[in-house]
Amino acid sequence: GAFVPHSSFDNVKEQIREAIDIVELVSRFVPLRRVGRHYVGRCPWHDDSRPSLQVNPDRQSYKCWVCNVGGDVFSFIMQMEKVDFKEALEILADLAGITLPKKKEFVPRKKAQVSGIGEQDEESLYQDVEPYTLASDSNTEQLPPPNKRTLYQVMDWVQKQYHEALLTLEEAANARKYLQDRGINEASIRQFVLGYSPLDYDWLLKKVKSNPRRIACLEAVGVLARPQDEDGRSQRSNRVFDRFRGRLLFPIRDTQDRTVAFGGRVLPDSPLQSRAKYVNSPETVLFSKFRQLYGLDIARLTMRNSRRALIMEGYTDCIMAHQTGLTDAVAILGTALGPEHIKILKRFAEKMYLVLDGDEAGQKRANEVLELFVAQGVDLSILTLPEGADPCEFLLENGKEAFEAMLQNEAVDALEHAFRSATRNIDLERDIVGSSQALDRLIAVIAAAPSGLAGADDPSQLRLEKTIGRLALRFHIAETEIRKRLKQWRDRRSQAPSYSERGEENGPTGQIEENIWAKPEFAPDFLERELLELWFADPETFGILDDLIPDDWLLSPLTRKIHEEWKAAAEHGDGGSFERLMLRFDDPAVKNLLVEIDESAAEKGLSPNMGAEKRDRLITEIVQGFTRRDIKRRSPREIGSLKDAGLSKEEKQRKLQEILQQKRGQKGEKEN
């Protein structure tokens, strides 16, 4: 489509690009140092023994020449967080403090630093909060609409209050002792920013001086609560209290290192009357327990190299794993593992280990989630600890090496675990009915795996073939019979309602249509790359070359698209530039190619300051190259006559110029 310079979507992408400094962004994931005009660091996408990732602060781009990835801030987040463009846009908008437009207009925001929001006075911190009416017999106060950026700031403030309370308050001694007894050291307490909420129901209220705006904001993030009626609904009461009072707190952070929720554990010998061992934050605009995993903000950096995820059941299990060096561990949030959790983990890890307590409840939980992993095509193994041990205790007593040895020697793949569970107490030789029922249970699990999509050499397809063979051997039955039953189960599943038909929010999301500009066959050839290099390096050459080279001489669809976007921008007075061009393409493969061409131009010393003589020579060479290619493509007789005419080099150049003038005349006639 044509370039529309004033569309809100284009403008907001431009605002985000201007607000996010790519050096700061990349530094959140990779340590960088300045070398000449670039910053360099170790590439996170391959085993990089020497820094090969280059970040260009002038172009706001990055490139690794070893694994051939590159782009701008959008593609960096897409590749690091394994998200699509829409999600990357949302992540960066949040970092920049920019509201994504839902209508044609939006309110511009000031430039923000990626590393965090600057200090603000207390009033401005709470200026945008949830719509909220302060309950009172004589007075109500309507407050402004919510602002996610403000709520993230509020959660950061609350986390600091709780953390300071754990470290300093005399009342928190019991919480500190509990952590000490669990073997959690001070470094882990600070790394995971653990906290404590005092028993006083109005401890936080006093800190915000009972200001209605601030109370509303704290309610919006789920920190303050109101009494509930018998049906569990919040009462519209004047009384508000700290949801987590008297509890040890585990902040839950998203992959952008922002606190979005808390998990609160009641302490031994606590005077609280609550029977709930754990209390988690409610669902808020910042937090969904079905889309968050504890510790992922830290673990994801290790997972990119280890390509594995250790899934624990408890907060302290996860912390102890990190404390002992197993920094690819995460924990679920007191709820069942769901499809969204698996999809998030698949962004970072290929192999997953579900680590369970050695009790009957742990076995049951493994069976409950097994089909979920299979349906997502995940390579899963299950490690069951010795009876009576939990991961925190085992790691504290035995250390990392013993745990790694158990992973290697005692973790069983998901199918083996399912087989053992399904056939427990069944005599496979004599109990025909029991064996058949057990086989059906296993086939039902296998049937959840996607079918008909993978090639013969796809790992998931190979696993399926091995699985069928193992079942045939274990149950002494022909593979054809197993395939027949598998088909029957899959036929039943295909008739069941889909996620969307059932209205389930956590079902599989739709796939994004492939970006046609990223197809290799659409890439520009050597000649067109030289043309693009000159455009990118010196935008003023665009107008000159556009006059000299007819549109139909551009053979690559991607080159034609770039030309179309640049020309439309120039005609609208918006000016053509490499930075603006990068915003016009969302696909990381295209962004990577554009950065590659731009960096190649810089290596050749091309720039607006290269000098008129060099620029004119390059323009002439490019035009001559296109002329020769067009003649060869369209007029084989004419080019043959040039070769056979015995002309000198100067005469051939003159002849080509005449052909060029003819082509320019044809172009002018078309435009008129």
XYZ file of C-alpha atoms in Angstrom:
672
model
C 0.000 0.000 0.000
C 0.948 3.618 -0.396
C 2.777 5.459 2.320
C 0.365 7.396 4.530
C 2.507 9.706 6.647
C -0.178 10.839 9.057
C -1.795 7.497 9.905
C -1.824 6.940 13.650
C -0.266 3.495 13.272
C 2.722 4.807 11.308
C 3.118 7.721 13.674
C 3.035 5.573 16.774
C 5.690 3.242 15.323
C 7.827 6.292 14.597
C 7.279 7.588 18.136
C 8.287 4.243 19.618
C 11.398 4.074 17.427
C 12.402 7.571 18.540
C 11.666 6.871 22.217
C 13.563 3.573 22.469
C 17.336 3.794 22.184
C 18.486 0.512 20.652
C 21.760 0.557 22.602
C 19.861 0.732 25.887
C 17.420 -1.928 24.728
C 20.063 -4.437 23.633
C 22.068 -3.730 26.805
C 19.179 -5.129 28.845
C 20.025 -8.542 27.359
C 23.654 -8.313 26.197
C 26.598 -6.377 27.736
C 27.879 -3.944 25.098
C 31.080 -1.942 24.658
C 31.871 0.791 22.175
C 34.178 -0.031 19.271
C 34.460 2.775 16.723
C 31.027 3.827 15.502
C 29.396 0.617 16.738
C 28.699 -1.103 20.030
C 29.593 -4.796 20.136
C 28.600 -7.729 22.322
C 28.261 -11.490 22.306
C 25.400 -12.577 20.114
C 22.561 -14.213 22.103
C 21.484 -16.395 19.151
C 24.596 -18.533 18.792
C 27.501 -19.755 20.923
C 29.548 -16.618 20.527
C 33.127 -16.924 21.808
C 34.042 -13.474 20.460
C 31.690 -10.481 20.220
C 29.989 -10.612 16.830
C 26.787 -8.663 17.528
C 27.074 -5.085 16.250
C 24.709 -2.303 17.304
C 24.628 0.861 15.219
C 23.430 3.803 17.345
C 23.239 6.154 14.348
C 20.923 3.895 12.338
C 19.264 2.397 15.452
C 19.932 -1.071 14.047
C 21.789 -4.268 14.980
C 23.407 -7.092 13.034
C 25.173 -10.392 13.706
C 27.085 -11.471 10.617
C 27.741 -14.973 11.962
C 24.145 -16.134 12.331
C 22.746 -13.514 9.905
C 20.191 -11.776 12.088
C 19.602 -8.064 12.240
C 16.988 -5.335 12.281
C 15.667 -2.572 14.492
C 14.131 -2.371 17.979
C 10.993 -4.171 16.814
C 12.717 -7.168 15.260
C 15.134 -7.366 18.220
C 12.242 -7.858 20.641
C 10.533 -10.252 18.205
C 13.651 -12.415 18.058
C 14.636 -12.185 21.735
C 11.168 -12.747 23.170
C 9.938 -15.042 20.363
C 6.825 -12.920 19.762
C 5.088 -11.590 16.654
C 5.202 -7.954 15.561
C 1.987 -7.009 17.371
C 3.297 -8.288 20.706
C 6.680 -6.611 20.143
C 4.882 -3.341 19.431
C 2.938 -3.644 22.696
C 6.103 -4.452 24.694
C 7.996 -1.476 23.298
C 5.005 0.856 23.660
C 4.871 -0.021 27.356
C 8.611 0.603 27.725
C 8.311 3.950 25.967
C 5.189 5.009 27.865
C 3.237 5.348 24.624
C -0.427 4.451 24.309
C -1.165 2.394 21.213
C -3.948 4.041 19.212
C -7.363 2.450 19.030
C -8.741 5.326 16.981
C -7.224 7.595 14.352
C -5.715 10.033 16.809
C -3.553 9.498 19.842
C -1.812 11.646 22.432
C 1.978 11.854 21.932
C 4.153 11.049 24.927
C 7.548 12.327 25.949
C 10.673 10.309 25.225
C 11.327 7.653 27.883
C 14.433 5.749 28.905
C 14.251 1.990 28.446
C 16.148 1.350 31.641
C 13.251 2.595 33.754
C 10.927 5.492 34.443
C 12.568 8.432 36.152
C 11.706 9.551 39.674
C 8.445 11.466 39.922
C 6.690 13.351 42.648
C 4.028 11.365 44.479
C 1.095 13.244 43.003
C 2.119 12.568 39.379
C 2.664 8.890 40.202
C -1.033 8.460 40.883
C -2.486 10.892 38.357
C -4.017 8.218 36.059
C -5.880 5.433 37.825
C -8.870 3.110 37.521
C -12.348 4.643 37.309
C -13.291 4.474 40.964
C -15.869 5.911 43.316
C -14.768 6.376 46.911
C -17.492 4.872 49.060
C -18.794 7.423 51.517
C -22.143 8.384 53.001
C -21.755 12.006 52.046
C -19.372 12.256 49.166
C -18.138 10.506 45.991
C -15.120 11.251 43.857
C -14.804 10.135 40.215
C -11.222 9.561 39.121
C -9.578 9.493 35.657
C -9.340 6.349 33.476
C -6.557 3.777 33.974
C -3.056 4.070 32.619
C -0.910 0.922 32.517
C 2.334 2.840 32.747
C 1.200 4.366 36.034
C 0.119 0.977 37.361
C 3.536 -0.515 36.574
C 5.110 2.348 38.519
C 2.758 1.722 41.419
C 3.691 -1.964 41.523
C 7.373 -1.031 41.511
C 6.768 1.320 44.443
C 4.805 -1.306 46.380
C 7.485 -3.939 45.770
C 10.121 -1.599 47.234
C 7.983 -0.985 50.346
C 7.505 -4.700 50.982
C 11.168 -5.510 50.298
C 12.361 -2.830 52.687
C 9.931 -4.124 55.307
C 11.374 -7.647 55.052
C 14.933 -6.376 55.411
C 14.413 -3.891 58.263
C 11.212 -4.349 60.292
C 11.426 -6.139 63.633
C 8.033 -7.689 62.906
C 9.523 -9.396 59.817
C 11.997 -11.425 61.924
C 9.741 -14.486 61.612
C 9.785 -14.143 57.814
C 13.576 -13.800 57.756
C 13.904 -16.877 59.977
C 11.624 -18.886 57.689
C 13.832 -18.035 54.693
C 16.953 -18.873 56.668
C 15.485 -22.237 57.674
C 14.694 -22.947 54.019
C 18.322 -22.182 53.162
C 17.560 -19.099 51.062
C 20.466 -16.657 51.397
C 20.546 -12.879 51.358
C 21.748 -12.718 47.736
C 18.646 -14.656 46.616
C 16.395 -12.491 48.793
C 17.719 -9.427 46.986
C 17.794 -11.004 43.517
C 14.142 -12.068 43.732
C 13.238 -8.906 45.724
C 11.341 -10.885 48.365
C 9.161 -8.869 50.726
C 6.954 -8.864 53.780
C 3.584 -7.260 54.404
C 3.057 -6.218 58.046
C 0.029 -7.431 59.979
C -1.513 -3.955 60.268
C -4.348 -3.833 57.764
C -3.688 -0.120 57.112
C 0.126 -0.219 56.803
C 0.030 0.714 53.125
C -2.906 3.077 53.640
C -0.810 5.120 56.035
C 1.996 5.314 53.481
C -0.351 6.808 50.885
C -1.999 8.974 53.552
C -5.428 7.502 52.745
C -5.504 9.508 49.514
C -8.514 8.295 47.461
C -6.600 8.430 44.182
C -3.787 6.335 45.598
C -6.157 3.890 47.232
C -7.902 3.427 43.889
C -4.586 2.778 42.179
C -3.531 0.203 44.789
C -6.888 -1.509 44.412
C -6.481 -1.552 40.639
C -3.258 -3.598 40.931
C -4.806 -5.953 43.490
C -2.716 -4.956 46.511
C -5.611 -3.519 48.497
C -8.850 -5.453 48.869
C -12.319 -4.989 50.373
C -14.391 -7.375 52.459
C -16.263 -10.017 50.455
C -19.828 -11.211 50.836
C -20.818 -14.878 51.145
C -20.631 -15.301 47.340
C -17.042 -14.051 47.217
C -17.939 -10.675 45.730
C -16.214 -7.521 46.987
C -18.511 -5.347 49.062
C -18.681 -1.615 48.405
C -17.386 -0.771 51.821
C -15.362 2.092 53.251
C -12.968 -0.495 54.677
C -9.975 -1.461 52.572
C -7.052 -3.587 53.739
C -3.777 -5.071 52.555
C -4.572 -8.321 50.743
C -1.217 -9.842 51.765
C -0.904 -8.658 55.364
C 1.224 -10.865 57.579
C 2.653 -12.836 54.649
C 6.036 -13.416 53.063
C 5.845 -12.011 49.534
C 7.230 -13.280 46.235
C 7.050 -10.594 43.504
C 5.989 -11.960 40.108
C 7.639 -10.173 37.183
C 7.026 -10.319 33.454
C 9.721 -10.802 30.819
C 10.292 -7.039 30.749
C 11.326 -7.193 34.437
C 8.193 -5.352 35.618
C 6.420 -6.435 38.767
C 2.862 -7.427 37.867
C 1.681 -9.412 40.911
C 2.604 -10.984 44.242
C 2.390 -14.409 45.770
C 1.985 -14.349 49.545
C 2.784 -17.241 51.898
C 1.483 -17.452 55.439
C 4.299 -17.954 57.942
C 4.604 -20.674 60.580
C 3.079 -19.625 63.918
C 1.290 -16.721 62.215
C -1.594 -15.141 64.162
C -3.568 -14.885 60.908
C -6.854 -16.790 60.874
C -6.645 -17.465 57.137
C -6.601 -21.136 56.212
C -5.034 -20.398 52.815
C -1.323 -21.240 52.774
C -0.790 -19.088 49.671
C -2.639 -16.028 48.392
C -1.875 -14.721 44.900
C -2.783 -11.402 43.305
C -6.153 -11.371 41.552
C -6.439 -10.956 37.783
C -5.709 -7.330 36.881
C -4.925 -5.311 33.757
C -1.261 -6.167 34.423
C -1.539 -9.784 35.510
C -3.020 -13.057 34.328
C -1.935 -16.176 36.204
C -2.481 -18.194 33.025
C 0.194 -16.164 31.205
C 2.894 -15.735 33.861
C 5.549 -18.036 35.301
C 7.552 -17.258 38.416
C 11.241 -16.639 37.732
C 10.919 -16.458 33.941
C 12.218 -12.881 33.977
C 15.591 -14.273 35.136
C 15.510 -17.807 33.701
C 14.801 -16.828 30.091
C 18.353 -15.529 29.648
C 19.827 -18.937 30.561
C 17.176 -20.850 28.618
C 18.305 -19.272 25.364
C 21.619 -21.094 25.745
C 20.593 -24.261 27.602
C 17.410 -24.617 25.480
C 15.745 -26.328 28.438
C 13.283 -25.351 31.150
C 13.024 -26.825 34.642
C 9.415 -26.437 35.787
C 9.032 -26.409 39.576
C 5.876 -26.259 41.640
C 6.864 -23.785 44.334
C 8.421 -20.351 44.672
C 11.128 -21.529 47.088
C 11.927 -24.496 44.823
C 12.588 -22.090 41.969
C 14.676 -19.726 44.116
C 16.806 -22.571 45.490
C 17.380 -23.889 41.960
C 18.755 -20.498 40.932
C 20.760 -20.211 44.143
C 22.510 -23.522 43.400
C 23.231 -22.622 39.771
C 20.200 -24.083 37.964
C 19.230 -20.733 36.479
C 16.816 -22.116 33.872
C 14.172 -22.941 36.499
C 10.666 -21.444 36.714
C 7.640 -22.155 38.878
C 3.914 -22.211 38.307
C 1.746 -19.754 40.235
C -0.359 -21.952 42.464
C -2.557 -22.974 39.542
C -2.639 -25.736 36.981
C -0.146 -25.512 34.149
C -2.030 -24.287 31.074
C -1.518 -24.068 27.297
C -0.422 -20.425 27.491
C 2.371 -21.357 29.915
C 3.653 -23.991 27.510
C 3.499 -21.618 24.534
C 5.511 -19.031 26.465
C 8.157 -21.573 27.492
C 8.443 -22.834 23.910
C 9.742 -19.402 22.928
C 12.885 -20.082 24.936
C 13.271 -23.841 25.453
C 13.106 -26.999 23.350
C 13.390 -29.532 26.192
C 11.302 -29.302 29.360
C 11.571 -31.117 32.676
C 8.606 -31.249 35.026
C 10.034 -31.628 38.542
C 7.585 -33.166 41.026
C 7.521 -34.037 44.699
C 7.792 -37.740 45.375
C 4.210 -38.200 46.543
C 0.954 -39.465 45.087
C -0.278 -35.928 44.436
C 2.779 -35.303 42.272
C 2.011 -38.385 40.177
C -1.549 -37.196 39.701
C -0.423 -33.752 38.567
C 1.923 -35.305 36.020
C -0.950 -37.262 34.495
C -3.127 -34.141 34.383
C -0.642 -32.078 32.356
C 0.745 -34.847 30.161
C -1.812 -34.431 27.371
C -1.225 -30.684 27.430
C 2.492 -31.112 26.671
C 1.810 -33.687 23.982
C -0.763 -31.423 22.310
C 1.823 -28.639 22.167
C 4.444 -30.935 20.610
C 6.864 -30.490 23.525
C 9.788 -32.774 24.323
C 8.957 -33.433 27.981
C 10.598 -35.525 30.665
C 9.344 -35.961 34.211
C 11.593 -36.129 37.258
C 10.010 -37.506 40.400
C 12.076 -36.849 43.506
C 12.518 -39.412 46.292
C 9.406 -39.765 48.422
C 8.996 -37.034 50.992
C 11.479 -34.610 49.324
C 10.734 -31.372 47.563
C 13.174 -29.694 45.141
C 14.188 -26.993 47.632
C 15.154 -29.538 50.295
C 16.840 -31.881 47.818
C 18.968 -29.095 46.307
C 19.916 -27.715 49.712
C 21.063 -31.117 50.954
C 22.579 -32.583 47.775
C 23.498 -29.664 45.502
C 23.386 -28.967 41.801
C 25.535 -31.906 40.639
C 23.302 -34.504 42.310
C 20.214 -32.872 40.827
C 21.759 -32.804 37.333
C 22.640 -36.484 37.743
C 19.006 -37.262 38.568
C 17.882 -35.352 35.482
C 20.237 -37.421 33.344
C 19.632 -40.823 34.930
C 16.181 -40.859 36.496
C 14.006 -38.434 34.540
C 11.771 -40.395 32.176
C 10.199 -39.135 28.993
C 6.506 -38.322 29.081
C 5.393 -41.493 27.293
C 7.332 -43.765 29.645
C 5.839 -41.971 32.625
C 2.370 -42.312 31.127
C 2.962 -46.022 30.426
C 4.040 -46.701 34.004
C 1.053 -44.828 35.366
C -1.481 -46.474 33.021
C -0.205 -50.017 33.552
C 0.362 -49.890 37.298
C -1.088 -53.067 38.894
C -2.052 -54.493 35.461
C -0.749 -57.856 34.243
C -0.165 -57.143 30.557
C 0.206 -60.854 29.771
C -3.058 -62.068 31.345
C -5.352 -59.082 31.948
C -6.643 -58.536 28.391
C -9.376 -56.070 29.372
C -7.093 -54.057 31.635
C -4.339 -53.986 28.996
C -6.746 -52.800 26.309
C -8.070 -50.023 28.558
C -4.539 -48.932 29.445
C -3.582 -48.844 25.762
C -6.649 -46.761 24.959
C -5.709 -44.262 27.677
C -2.229 -43.901 26.192
C -3.493 -43.597 22.620
C -5.922 -40.908 23.773
C -2.944 -38.912 25.046
C -0.937 -39.427 21.848
C -3.938 -38.414 19.743
C -3.695 -34.931 21.224
C -0.494 -34.330 19.234
C -0.851 -32.368 15.964
C -1.032 -34.596 12.903
C -0.652 -34.163 9.163
C 1.407 -30.973 9.421
C 4.956 -32.184 9.895
C 7.298 -33.664 7.333
C 8.770 -37.126 7.664
C 11.989 -35.735 9.129
C 10.241 -33.490 11.662
C 11.250 -34.359 15.255
C 7.622 -34.590 16.410
C 6.814 -36.998 13.578
C 9.854 -39.119 14.402
C 8.802 -39.212 18.063
C 5.336 -40.371 17.035
C 6.740 -43.215 14.942
C 9.006 -44.343 17.793
C 6.076 -44.121 20.198
C 3.905 -46.384 18.058
C 6.734 -48.914 17.881
C 7.256 -48.852 21.658
C 3.566 -49.340 22.373
C 3.396 -52.255 19.935
C 6.324 -53.897 21.692
C 5.059 -53.253 25.237
C 1.498 -54.432 24.616
C 2.403 -57.247 22.195
C 0.141 -55.870 19.496
C 0.653 -55.092 15.800
C 1.551 -51.513 14.852
C -1.319 -51.522 12.341
C -3.790 -52.043 15.198
C -2.310 -49.126 17.146
C -2.480 -46.876 14.075
C -6.104 -47.901 13.588
C -7.003 -46.969 17.189
C -5.021 -43.732 16.899
C -7.010 -42.757 13.811
C -10.278 -43.481 15.626
C -9.278 -41.250 18.539
C -8.200 -38.463 16.205
C -11.461 -38.693 14.294
C -13.320 -38.207 17.589
C -11.166 -35.210 18.445
C -11.720 -33.614 15.035
C -15.466 -33.685 15.682
C -15.068 -31.992 19.079
C -15.599 -28.206 19.285
C -12.492 -26.104 18.742
C -11.162 -23.716 21.366
C -12.832 -20.789 19.661
C -16.139 -22.647 19.360
C -16.012 -23.444 23.062
C -15.154 -19.829 23.775
C -11.990 -20.758 25.640
C -9.652 -17.835 26.062
C -6.509 -19.925 26.341
C -6.862 -21.842 23.089
C -4.279 -21.804 20.311
C -3.938 -18.455 18.611
C -4.172 -17.991 14.867
C -1.020 -18.025 12.784
C 0.133 -14.792 11.209
C 0.052 -14.822 7.441
C 3.524 -15.110 5.963
C 4.994 -11.816 4.848
C 5.489 -12.171 1.094
C 8.339 -9.641 1.046
C 10.463 -12.014 3.152
C 10.516 -14.764 0.514
C 14.082 -15.420 -0.721
C 13.031 -15.368 -4.373
C 11.822 -11.774 -3.895
C 15.200 -10.528 -2.634
C 17.099 -7.977 -4.744
C 20.036 -9.205 -6.833
C 23.563 -7.773 -6.734
C 22.750 -4.839 -9.024
C 19.630 -3.814 -7.138
C 21.494 -4.144 -3.820
C 24.014 -1.602 -5.125
C 21.128 0.710 -5.996
C 19.634 0.320 -2.505
C 23.024 0.855 -0.867
C 23.317 4.232 -2.567
C 19.723 5.191 -1.655
C 20.218 4.260 1.998
C 23.609 5.976 2.282
C 22.648 9.166 0.457
C 18.871 9.735 0.240
C 19.338 12.628 -2.194
C 20.389 10.132 -4.876
C 16.898 8.636 -4.832
C 15.395 11.432 -6.919
C 18.259 11.334 -9.419
C 18.145 7.570 -9.873
C 14.346 7.570 -9.961
C 14.537 9.848 -13.011
C 17.178 7.721 -14.735
C 15.871 4.206 -14.033
C 12.350 3.286 -15.182
C 10.163 1.523 -12.620
C 9.867 -1.610 -14.732
C 13.666 -2.070 -14.653
C 13.339 -3.104 -10.989
C 12.865 -6.868 -11.138
C 12.743 -7.763 -7.425
C 9.268 -7.347 -5.858
C 10.965 -6.241 -2.639
C 13.006 -3.581 -4.434
C 9.835 -2.327 -6.135
C 8.081 -2.213 -2.754
C 10.962 -0.239 -1.219
C 10.891 2.139 -4.192
C 7.133 2.570 -3.844
C 7.307 3.370 -0.126
C 10.241 5.765 -0.489
C 8.698 7.592 -3.432
C 5.328 7.968 -1.696
C 7.066 9.406 1.357
C 8.959 11.898 -0.794
C 5.784 12.958 -2.631
C 4.013 13.569 0.683
C 6.867 15.750 1.850
C 7.766 13.293 4.599
C 11.231 12.644 3.178
C 12.765 9.275 2.432
C 15.155 7.784 4.952
C 16.481 4.399 6.011
C 14.973 4.790 9.490
C 11.487 5.537 8.153
C 11.784 2.710 5.653
C 12.509 0.211 8.444
C 9.175 1.128 10.020
C 7.311 0.179 6.837
C 8.205 -3.505 7.158
C 7.275 -5.714 10.114
C 8.888 -8.982 9.053
C 12.260 -9.605 10.815
C 13.723 -11.233 7.686
C 13.111 -8.065 5.653
C 14.468 -5.823 8.412
C 17.552 -8.042 8.578
C 18.120 -7.674 4.827
C 17.696 -3.889 4.958
C 20.235 -3.595 7.795
C 22.630 -5.854 5.898
C 22.423 -3.594 2.836
C 22.802 -0.454 4.952
C 25.875 -1.804 6.767
C 27.366 -2.917 3.452
C 26.994 0.655 2.170
C 28.784 1.982 5.246
C 31.628 -0.516 4.766
C 32.085 0.849 1.224
C 32.337 4.373 2.580
C 29.060 5.545 1.061
C 27.503 8.574 2.763
C 26.028 12.010 1.975
C 29.576 13.376 2.416
C 31.287 11.010 -0.027
C 31.875 13.803 -2.551
C 30.171 14.763 -5.820
C 32.718 13.007 -8.042
C 32.322 9.639 -6.308
C 28.556 9.966 -6.178
C 28.283 10.825 -9.904
C 30.546 7.900 -10.794
C 28.424 5.475 -8.766
C 25.208 6.815 -10.285
C 26.649 6.364 -13.784
C 27.842 2.814 -13.038
C 24.491 1.798 -11.576
C 22.519 3.284 -14.453
C 24.786 1.593 -16.973
C 24.364 -1.697 -15.144
C 20.590 -1.435 -15.260
C 20.731 -0.394 -18.924
C 22.834 -3.398 -19.875
C 20.582 -5.734 -17.923
C 17.444 -4.324 -19.531
C 18.916 -4.536 -23.017
C 20.022 -8.105 -22.389
C 16.604 -9.007 -21.036
C 14.473 -7.177 -23.604
C 16.672 -6.730 -26.695
C 19.064 -9.667 -27.202
C 19.663 -8.610 -30.834
C 20.639 -5.089 -29.831
C 23.131 -6.207 -27.205
C 24.472 -8.809 -29.621
C 25.110 -6.102 -32.192
C 27.046 -4.086 -29.617
C 29.256 -7.073 -28.891
C 29.866 -7.878 -32.565
C 30.176 -4.348 -33.924
C 33.853 -4.065 -33.058
C 33.202 -0.785 -31.244
C 35.705 0.742 -28.851
C 34.902 1.006 -25.142
C 34.090 4.709 -25.535
C 31.786 4.026 -28.511
C 29.955 1.302 -26.558
C 29.478 3.698 -23.622
C 28.087 6.339 -26.003
C 25.733 3.795 -27.572
C 24.477 2.754 -24.138
C 23.852 6.414 -23.274
C 21.753 6.764 -26.437
C 19.697 3.723 -25.439
C 19.340 5.190 -21.959
C 18.065 8.494 -23.357
C 15.555 6.546 -25.414
C 14.370 4.689 -22.315
C 14.072 7.941 -20.377
C 11.983 9.351 -23.192
C 9.708 6.314 -23.053
C 9.331 6.744 -19.292
C 8.439 10.423 -19.704
C 5.788 9.576 -22.290
C 4.235 7.010 -19.898
C 4.129 9.510 -17.033
C 2.528 12.174 -19.234
